[in-house]
Backbone as CSV, one residue per row, in Angstrom:
resi,resn,N_x,N_y,N_z,CA_x,CA_y,CA_z,C_x,C_y,C_z
1,ILE,0.872,-1.172,0.000,0.000,0.000,0.000,0.910,1.224,0.000
2,ILE,0.667,2.126,-0.934,1.459,3.355,-1.004,0.535,4.562,-1.071
3,PHE,0.766,5.510,-0.178,0.184,6.845,-0.273,1.303,7.734,-0.792
4,ASP,1.108,8.332,-1.945,2.138,9.150,-2.574,1.699,10.615,-2.617
5,ASP,2.202,11.393,-1.661,1.963,12.839,-1.607,0.468,13.168,-1.634
6,VAL,-0.306,12.466,-0.802,-1.762,12.608,-0.791,-2.183,13.803,0.064
7,SER,-3.006,14.648,-0.514,-3.630,15.752,0.219,-5.132,15.636,0.063
8,PHE,-5.827,15.915,1.176,-7.282,15.781,1.167,-7.885,16.662,2.248
9,SER,-8.959,17.359,1.890,-9.781,18.115,2.835,-11.224,17.658,2.666
10,TYR,-11.916,17.474,3.778,-13.329,17.118,3.707,-14.116,18.284,3.114
11,PRO,-15.172,18.000,2.359,-15.929,19.053,1.674,-16.431,20.173,2.592
12,THR,-16.739,19.855,3.827,-17.249,20.867,4.754,-16.135,21.626,5.472
13,ARG,-14.875,21.219,5.233,-13.730,21.856,5.900,-12.585,22.043,4.920
14,LEU,-12.855,22.663,3.819,-11.862,22.782,2.745,-10.594,23.516,3.165
15,LYS,-10.692,24.418,4.113,-9.515,25.191,4.539,-8.633,24.431,5.536
16,PHE,-9.103,23.273,5.999,-8.386,22.507,7.018,-8.070,21.104,6.492
17,PRO,-6.893,20.914,5.881,-6.572,19.603,5.308,-6.547,18.496,6.369
18,ALA,-7.198,17.385,6.072,-7.119,16.198,6.931,-5.800,15.475,6.672
19,LEU,-5.343,15.504,5.414,-4.035,14.977,5.020,-3.380,16.019,4.120
20,LYS,-2.108,16.257,4.337,-1.398,17.246,3.515,-0.022,16.688,3.166
21,GLY,0.168,16.345,1.876,1.444,15.793,1.432,1.795,14.497,2.150
22,PHE,0.779,13.676,2.412,0.939,12.449,3.207,1.586,11.345,2.368
23,ASN,2.648,10.747,2.917,3.350,9.639,2.272,3.409,8.465,3.236
24,LEU,3.148,7.282,2.721,3.190,6.073,3.535,3.443,4.891,2.615
25,ASN,4.313,3.992,3.034,4.602,2.784,2.265,4.508,1.595,3.215
26,ILE,3.557,0.708,2.955,3.339,-0.473,3.791,3.606,-1.707,2.955
27,ASP,4.548,-2.536,3.398,4.845,-3.775,2.683,3.786,-4.830,2.980
28,ALA,3.578,-5.726,2.029,2.633,-6.825,2.214,3.022,-7.620,3.458
29,GLY,2.036,-7.923,4.284,2.269,-8.702,5.495,2.729,-7.890,6.690
30,GLU,2.949,-6.607,6.508,3.423,-5.745,7.587,2.254,-5.266,8.438
31,THR,2.525,-5.032,9.720,1.548,-4.430,10.617,2.076,-3.068,11.023
32,ILE,1.247,-2.039,10.834,1.639,-0.688,11.249,0.519,-0.089,12.088
33,ALA,0.888,0.890,12.901,-0.090,1.608,13.714,-0.076,3.076,13.322
34,LEU,-1.250,3.663,13.212,-1.405,5.099,13.014,-1.782,5.679,14.371
35,VAL,-0.928,6.561,14.885,-1.106,7.085,16.226,-1.131,8.601,16.157
36,GLY,-2.030,9.210,16.897,-2.088,10.662,16.949,-3.369,11.117,17.602
37,PRO,-3.466,12.414,17.858,-4.666,12.943,18.515,-5.864,12.940,17.571
38,SER,-7.041,13.165,18.123,-8.246,13.289,17.312,-8.032,14.371,16.266
39,GLY,-8.475,14.098,15.041,-8.340,15.061,13.964,-7.015,15.002,13.223
40,ALA,-6.148,14.053,13.595,-4.834,13.953,12.950,-4.894,13.283,11.583
41,GLY,-6.033,12.654,11.224,-6.181,12.038,9.909,-6.115,10.526,9.889
42,LYS,-6.118,9.897,11.059,-5.996,8.442,11.119,-7.159,7.744,10.415
43,SER,-8.374,8.087,10.778,-9.536,7.469,10.132,-9.670,7.912,8.682
44,THR,-9.158,9.094,8.366,-9.174,9.578,6.982,-8.369,8.644,6.091
45,VAL,-7.280,8.088,6.607,-6.487,7.127,5.840,-7.369,5.949,5.437
46,PHE,-8.181,5.432,6.374,-9.097,4.331,6.052,-10.113,4.769,5.009
47,ASN,-10.694,5.958,5.197,-11.689,6.463,4.246,-11.107,6.593,2.846
48,MET,-9.866,7.002,2.745,-9.210,7.152,1.447,-8.932,5.776,0.828
49,LEU,-8.457,4.838,1.635,-8.180,3.484,1.129,-9.433,2.833,0.564
50,LEU,-10.559,3.025,1.233,-11.812,2.399,0.818,-12.551,3.205,-0.250
51,ARG,-11.947,4.308,-0.674,-12.495,5.192,-1.701,-13.848,5.773,-1.342
52,PHE,-14.015,6.097,-0.062,-15.188,6.869,0.318,-14.995,8.311,-0.134
53,TYR,-13.726,8.703,-0.254,-13.341,10.018,-0.745,-12.143,9.861,-1.676
54,GLN,-12.000,10.818,-2.590,-10.865,10.864,-3.512,-9.905,11.952,-3.036
55,PRO,-8.599,11.719,-3.136,-7.663,12.788,-2.773,-7.763,13.968,-3.736
56,GLN,-7.523,15.167,-3.204,-7.476,16.335,-4.085,-6.169,16.341,-4.890
57,SER,-5.127,15.750,-4.304,-3.863,15.585,-5.034,-3.141,14.366,-4.491
58,GLY,-2.220,13.838,-5.294,-1.498,12.632,-4.918,-2.251,11.386,-5.339
59,SER,-1.653,10.239,-5.062,-2.233,8.955,-5.469,-2.049,7.903,-4.388
60,ILE,-2.936,6.914,-4.436,-2.875,5.770,-3.528,-2.788,4.524,-4.396
61,TYR,-1.840,3.630,-4.059,-1.615,2.424,-4.849,-1.722,1.186,-3.964
62,ILE,-2.267,0.140,-4.538,-2.226,-1.186,-3.922,-1.644,-2.123,-4.968
63,ASP,-0.585,-2.805,-4.594,0.130,-3.700,-5.517,0.500,-2.975,-6.808
64,GLY,0.893,-1.706,-6.680,1.366,-0.939,-7.826,0.274,-0.370,-8.725
65,ILE,-0.983,-0.590,-8.381,-2.105,-0.095,-9.197,-2.793,1.030,-8.441
66,ALA,-2.989,2.171,-9.114,-3.715,3.282,-8.500,-5.135,2.822,-8.185
67,ILE,-5.585,3.089,-6.977,-6.879,2.527,-6.562,-8.047,3.080,-7.363
68,GLU,-7.905,4.261,-7.964,-9.013,4.768,-8.784,-9.188,3.961,-10.060
69,ASN,-8.189,3.110,-10.385,-8.294,2.236,-11.551,-8.891,0.868,-11.210
70,LEU,-9.240,0.662,-9.953,-9.865,-0.587,-9.520,-11.350,-0.336,-9.293
71,SER,-12.188,-1.310,-9.598,-13.609,-1.147,-9.283,-13.757,-1.064,-7.767
72,LYS,-14.748,-0.335,-7.312,-14.951,-0.211,-5.864,-15.240,-1.570,-5.237
73,ASP,-16.004,-2.416,-5.924,-16.305,-3.743,-5.384,-15.034,-4.558,-5.190
74,TYR,-14.171,-4.568,-6.214,-12.923,-5.324,-6.095,-12.040,-4.722,-5.006
75,LEU,-11.891,-3.398,-5.035,-11.052,-2.725,-4.042,-11.506,-3.084,-2.636
76,ARG,-12.782,-2.963,-2.384,-13.288,-3.206,-1.028,-13.234,-4.680,-0.639
77,SER,-13.159,-5.570,-1.627,-13.004,-6.993,-1.308,-11.622,-7.287,-0.728
78,LEU,-10.693,-6.370,-0.913,-9.330,-6.546,-0.398,-9.231,-6.269,1.094
79,PHE,-10.286,-5.693,1.680,-10.236,-5.230,3.065,-11.232,-5.944,3.964
80,ALA,-10.820,-6.125,5.216,-11.725,-6.492,6.301,-11.564,-5.406,7.352
81,LEU,-12.660,-4.832,7.795,-12.638,-3.727,8.738,-13.265,-4.157,10.055
82,VAL,-12.541,-3.869,11.146,-13.108,-4.031,12.486,-13.194,-2.629,13.077
83,PRO,-14.418,-2.058,13.115,-14.572,-0.688,13.591,-14.612,-0.607,15.118
84,GLN,-14.525,0.599,15.626,-14.612,0.842,17.057,-15.971,0.392,17.594
85,GLU,-17.014,0.671,16.860,-18.369,0.270,17.235,-18.883,-0.717,16.189
86,PRO,-18.739,-2.023,16.412,-19.154,-2.986,15.394,-20.662,-2.997,15.185
87,VAL,-21.057,-3.267,13.964,-22.472,-3.393,13.636,-22.874,-4.847,13.869
88,ILE,-23.816,-5.046,14.761,-24.335,-6.380,15.043,-25.806,-6.369,14.640
89,PHE,-26.180,-7.364,13.874,-27.523,-7.428,13.315,-28.441,-8.260,14.193
90,GLY,-29.737,-8.017,14.095,-30.739,-8.759,14.844,-30.958,-10.125,14.220
91,MET,-29.977,-10.980,14.373,-30.026,-12.344,13.829,-29.193,-13.238,14.735
92,THR,-28.962,-14.453,14.326,-28.202,-15.378,15.167,-26.717,-15.020,15.174
93,ALA,-26.007,-15.560,16.150,-24.554,-15.380,16.212,-23.914,-15.934,14.937
94,MET,-24.382,-17.106,14.496,-23.867,-17.737,13.275,-24.041,-16.800,12.076
95,ASP,-25.236,-16.250,11.912,-25.506,-15.382,10.757,-24.757,-14.058,10.845
96,ASN,-24.531,-13.558,12.059,-23.762,-12.320,12.211,-22.327,-12.510,11.738
97,ILE,-21.732,-13.623,12.045,-20.368,-13.895,11.580,-20.376,-14.167,10.079
98,ARG,-21.331,-14.964,9.635,-21.420,-15.340,8.224,-21.714,-14.146,7.312
99,PHE,-22.146,-13.036,7.864,-22.479,-11.850,7.074,-21.332,-11.425,6.156
100,SER,-20.098,-11.631,6.579,-18.948,-11.211,5.767,-18.676,-12.140,4.587
101,ARG,-19.194,-13.363,4.662,-19.031,-14.316,3.557,-20.230,-15.261,3.574
102,PRO,-21.319,-14.843,2.912,-22.592,-15.562,3.025,-22.548,-17.041,2.639
103,ASN,-21.615,-17.447,1.803,-21.558,-18.854,1.377,-20.682,-19.718,2.276
104,ALA,-20.209,-19.178,3.389,-19.347,-19.944,4.305,-20.131,-21.070,4.960
105,THR,-19.449,-22.170,5.188,-20.074,-23.308,5.864,-20.144,-23.039,7.365
106,ASP,-20.976,-23.818,8.057,-21.053,-23.695,9.512,-19.686,-23.944,10.141
107,GLU,-18.955,-24.913,9.619,-17.635,-25.230,10.173,-16.661,-24.069,9.981
108,GLU,-16.713,-23.411,8.832,-15.851,-22.242,8.602,-16.194,-21.114,9.566
109,VAL,-17.479,-20.926,9.842,-17.896,-19.901,10.805,-17.359,-20.248,12.187
110,ARG,-17.490,-21.507,12.591,-16.994,-21.925,13.912,-15.474,-21.773,14.017
111,THR,-14.764,-22.086,12.950,-13.304,-21.939,12.939,-12.918,-20.471,13.105
112,ALA,-13.622,-19.575,12.415,-13.361,-18.136,12.554,-13.663,-17.680,13.981
113,ALA,-14.751,-18.166,14.560,-15.111,-17.794,15.928,-14.052,-18.266,16.920
114,LYS,-13.533,-19.458,16.716,-12.462,-19.961,17.595,-11.227,-19.078,17.483
115,ALA,-10.859,-18.706,16.267,-9.684,-17.854,16.058,-9.883,-16.479,16.686
116,ALA,-11.127,-16.019,16.779,-11.445,-14.710,17.365,-11.699,-14.794,18.865
117,ASP,-11.482,-15.965,19.452,-11.727,-16.171,20.875,-13.193,-15.908,21.221
118,ALA,-14.090,-16.292,20.291,-15.523,-16.066,20.489,-16.297,-17.366,20.683
119,ASP,-15.690,-18.489,20.385,-16.404,-19.775,20.439,-16.945,-20.072,21.836
120,GLY,-16.188,-19.748,22.868,-16.611,-20.062,24.239,-17.902,-19.379,24.623
121,PHE,-17.968,-18.054,24.452,-19.188,-17.358,24.874,-20.344,-17.663,23.939
122,ILE,-20.074,-17.910,22.643,-21.170,-18.252,21.725,-21.738,-19.613,22.094
123,SER,-20.868,-20.570,22.390,-21.333,-21.911,22.767,-22.142,-21.885,24.054
124,ASP,-21.860,-20.907,24.924,-22.582,-20.796,26.193,-23.936,-20.097,26.062
125,LEU,-24.238,-19.517,24.909,-25.548,-18.899,24.695,-26.620,-19.989,24.702
126,PRO,-27.878,-19.655,25.006,-28.927,-20.684,25.143,-29.033,-21.656,23.976
127,GLN,-28.953,-21.192,22.741,-28.974,-22.073,21.575,-27.630,-22.064,20.847
128,GLY,-26.574,-21.737,21.549,-25.248,-21.728,20.939,-25.197,-20.778,19.750
129,TYR,-24.653,-21.244,18.655,-24.495,-20.413,17.457,-25.826,-20.006,16.839
130,GLU,-26.897,-20.721,17.167,-28.220,-20.392,16.621,-29.001,-19.446,17.527
131,SER,-28.328,-18.907,18.551,-28.981,-17.954,19.454,-29.148,-16.599,18.773
132,PHE,-30.327,-16.029,18.930,-30.611,-14.682,18.451,-29.926,-13.716,19.413
133,VAL,-29.113,-12.794,18.882,-28.325,-11.909,19.748,-29.003,-10.560,19.989
134,GLY,-30.197,-10.358,19.426,-30.946,-9.130,19.648,-30.528,-8.018,18.701
135,GLU,-31.427,-7.047,18.530,-31.110,-5.887,17.700,-29.870,-5.209,18.251
136,ARG,-28.939,-4.904,17.361,-27.660,-4.278,17.722,-26.873,-5.104,18.723
137,GLY,-27.173,-6.398,18.814,-26.420,-7.279,19.706,-26.663,-6.991,21.171
138,ILE,-27.897,-6.597,21.500,-28.215,-6.205,22.876,-27.952,-7.328,23.884
139,MET,-27.950,-8.568,23.417,-27.714,-9.702,24.312,-26.228,-9.934,24.575
140,LEU,-25.357,-9.133,23.947,-23.910,-9.339,24.041,-23.238,-8.161,24.747
141,SER,-22.118,-8.451,25.391,-21.309,-7.379,25.983,-20.504,-6.691,24.883
142,GLY,-19.858,-5.579,25.217,-19.016,-4.877,24.245,-17.898,-5.755,23.713
143,GLY,-17.251,-6.500,24.596,-16.169,-7.391,24.173,-16.666,-8.519,23.291
144,GLU,-17.845,-9.038,23.584,-18.418,-10.104,22.760,-18.767,-9.585,21.369
145,LYS,-19.306,-8.374,21.301,-19.599,-7.777,19.994,-18.319,-7.626,19.176
146,GLN,-17.248,-7.157,19.835,-15.977,-6.981,19.135,-15.459,-8.314,18.620
147,ARG,-15.589,-9.362,19.406,-15.100,-10.674,18.974,-15.946,-11.240,17.833
148,ILE,-17.241,-10.919,17.805,-18.072,-11.275,16.642,-17.543,-10.546,15.406
149,ALA,-17.225,-9.258,15.555,-16.699,-8.468,14.432,-15.347,-9.003,13.962
150,ILE,-14.523,-9.438,14.892,-13.222,-10.015,14.517,-13.436,-11.339,13.795
151,ALA,-14.343,-12.168,14.304,-14.639,-13.450,13.632,-15.126,-13.183,12.216
152,ARG,-15.938,-12.162,12.049,-16.434,-11.765,10.725,-15.258,-11.400,9.817
153,ALA,-14.300,-10.651,10.350,-13.121,-10.253,9.569,-12.257,-11.460,9.217
154,ILE,-12.111,-12.381,10.164,-11.336,-13.598,9.908,-12.003,-14.413,8.812
155,LEU,-13.313,-14.585,8.908,-14.050,-15.362,7.917,-13.957,-14.726,6.535
156,ARG,-13.973,-13.413,6.469,-13.875,-12.695,5.192,-12.577,-13.033,4.479
157,ASP,-11.503,-13.183,5.264,-10.203,-13.626,4.751,-9.661,-12.707,3.657
158,SER,-9.800,-11.407,3.860,-9.231,-10.428,2.931,-7.764,-10.216,3.276
159,PRO,-6.951,-9.811,2.297,-5.520,-9.676,2.558,-5.133,-8.477,3.415
160,ILE,-6.040,-7.484,3.551,-5.721,-6.283,4.311,-6.744,-6.129,5.435
161,LEU,-6.234,-5.956,6.656,-7.076,-5.820,7.839,-6.951,-4.399,8.368
162,LEU,-8.097,-3.733,8.556,-8.144,-2.385,9.110,-8.799,-2.453,10.485
163,LEU,-8.068,-2.024,11.508,-8.573,-2.044,12.877,-8.689,-0.604,13.361
164,ASP,-9.912,-0.103,13.466,-10.140,1.298,13.802,-10.517,1.442,15.277
165,GLU,-9.515,1.634,16.133,-9.711,1.773,17.570,-10.622,0.675,18.114
166,ALA,-10.346,-0.526,17.683,-11.251,-1.638,17.948,-11.284,-2.086,19.401
167,THR,-10.347,-1.639,20.232,-10.369,-2.046,21.643,-10.573,-0.875,22.590
168,SER,-10.857,0.307,22.067,-10.880,1.507,22.906,-11.974,1.513,23.973
169,SER,-13.068,0.818,23.758,-14.165,0.878,24.729,-14.352,-0.429,25.496
170,LEU,-13.308,-1.250,25.549,-13.432,-2.555,26.195,-12.821,-2.549,27.598
171,ASP,-13.348,-3.427,28.463,-12.724,-3.631,29.765,-11.429,-4.417,29.552
172,SER,-10.586,-4.496,30.563,-9.251,-5.085,30.399,-9.303,-6.571,30.055
173,ILE,-10.255,-7.311,30.589,-10.347,-8.745,30.275,-10.746,-8.946,28.821
174,SER,-11.774,-8.204,28.382,-12.200,-8.297,26.986,-11.085,-7.832,26.051
175,GLU,-10.379,-6.773,26.459,-9.308,-6.247,25.611,-8.212,-7.288,25.404
176,LYS,-7.873,-8.040,26.451,-6.850,-9.081,26.314,-7.310,-10.165,25.349
177,ALA,-8.562,-10.586,25.448,-9.089,-11.610,24.543,-9.091,-11.109,23.107
178,VAL,-9.530,-9.856,22.910,-9.569,-9.273,21.575,-8.148,-9.105,21.028
179,GLN,-7.206,-8.699,21.890,-5.815,-8.521,21.466,-5.222,-9.846,20.987
180,ARG,-5.512,-10.934,21.702,-5.028,-12.264,21.270,-5.584,-12.606,19.889
181,ALA,-6.855,-12.299,19.683,-7.475,-12.581,18.385,-6.828,-11.742,17.285
182,PHE,-6.540,-10.465,17.568,-5.879,-9.607,16.578,-4.503,-10.147,16.223
183,GLU,-3.763,-10.581,17.231,-2.416,-11.110,16.982,-2.490,-12.327,16.059
184,GLU,-3.489,-13.150,16.268,-3.639,-14.359,15.443,-3.980,-14.006,13.998
185,ILE,-4.969,-13.150,13.800,-5.412,-12.829,12.444,-4.353,-12.037,11.682
186,SER,-3.609,-11.159,12.372,-2.665,-10.292,11.664,-1.398,-11.015,11.225
187,LYS,-1.210,-12.252,11.626,-0.022,-13.013,11.213,0.038,-13.198,9.702
188,THR,-1.110,-13.255,9.056,-1.140,-13.531,7.613,-1.731,-12.378,6.806
189,LYS,-1.827,-11.197,7.397,-2.467,-10.054,6.740,-1.553,-8.844,6.766
190,THR,-1.821,-7.918,5.859,-1.288,-6.571,5.986,-2.279,-5.861,6.896
191,THR,-1.774,-5.307,7.999,-2.669,-4.786,9.020,-2.351,-3.339,9.343
192,ILE,-3.391,-2.516,9.380,-3.254,-1.120,9.783,-4.143,-0.930,11.005
193,VAL,-3.536,-0.466,12.094,-4.223,-0.288,13.357,-4.267,1.199,13.701
194,VAL,-5.455,1.703,14.006,-5.590,3.058,14.555,-5.699,2.896,16.058
């Protein structure tokens, strides 16, 4: 992944660049962290990679190809995102994980859940993987929701993993479990952590 002299301002804040002459080179399989105060442009890097916005100047490349030359569907298939606030749907635990790859088998979903350190709490639910987790995952704790989101990212099996402050609102026990899951998944991915 290469950011080559990228500058960008959000449409509502044109006088205040979110990125100005930004350069970054990430090798395949590397894990990097973007660190800085609020407003420093960390999440903007994710928005630019996913082509939610186009740079006003400069270019972004993946595997030597400018991302504007890739279809958005293909480009976004390269990424798995674990956001700070994961989206949990009013469906079963199994279906929430399978959402990232609808044709996955039950065994593939369970394998992803184990890798995300989620199998234990899912198995303890009243109907296990077939338990309804409630709208927005109301039946789950914050750490459990995060581990569902990580399992979803593992199941997606995209080459690039984006972790957007994914542990910032967790208690220390949940954070340790989530951290172990991140370490496992990032072994075979290019990973960017905010």
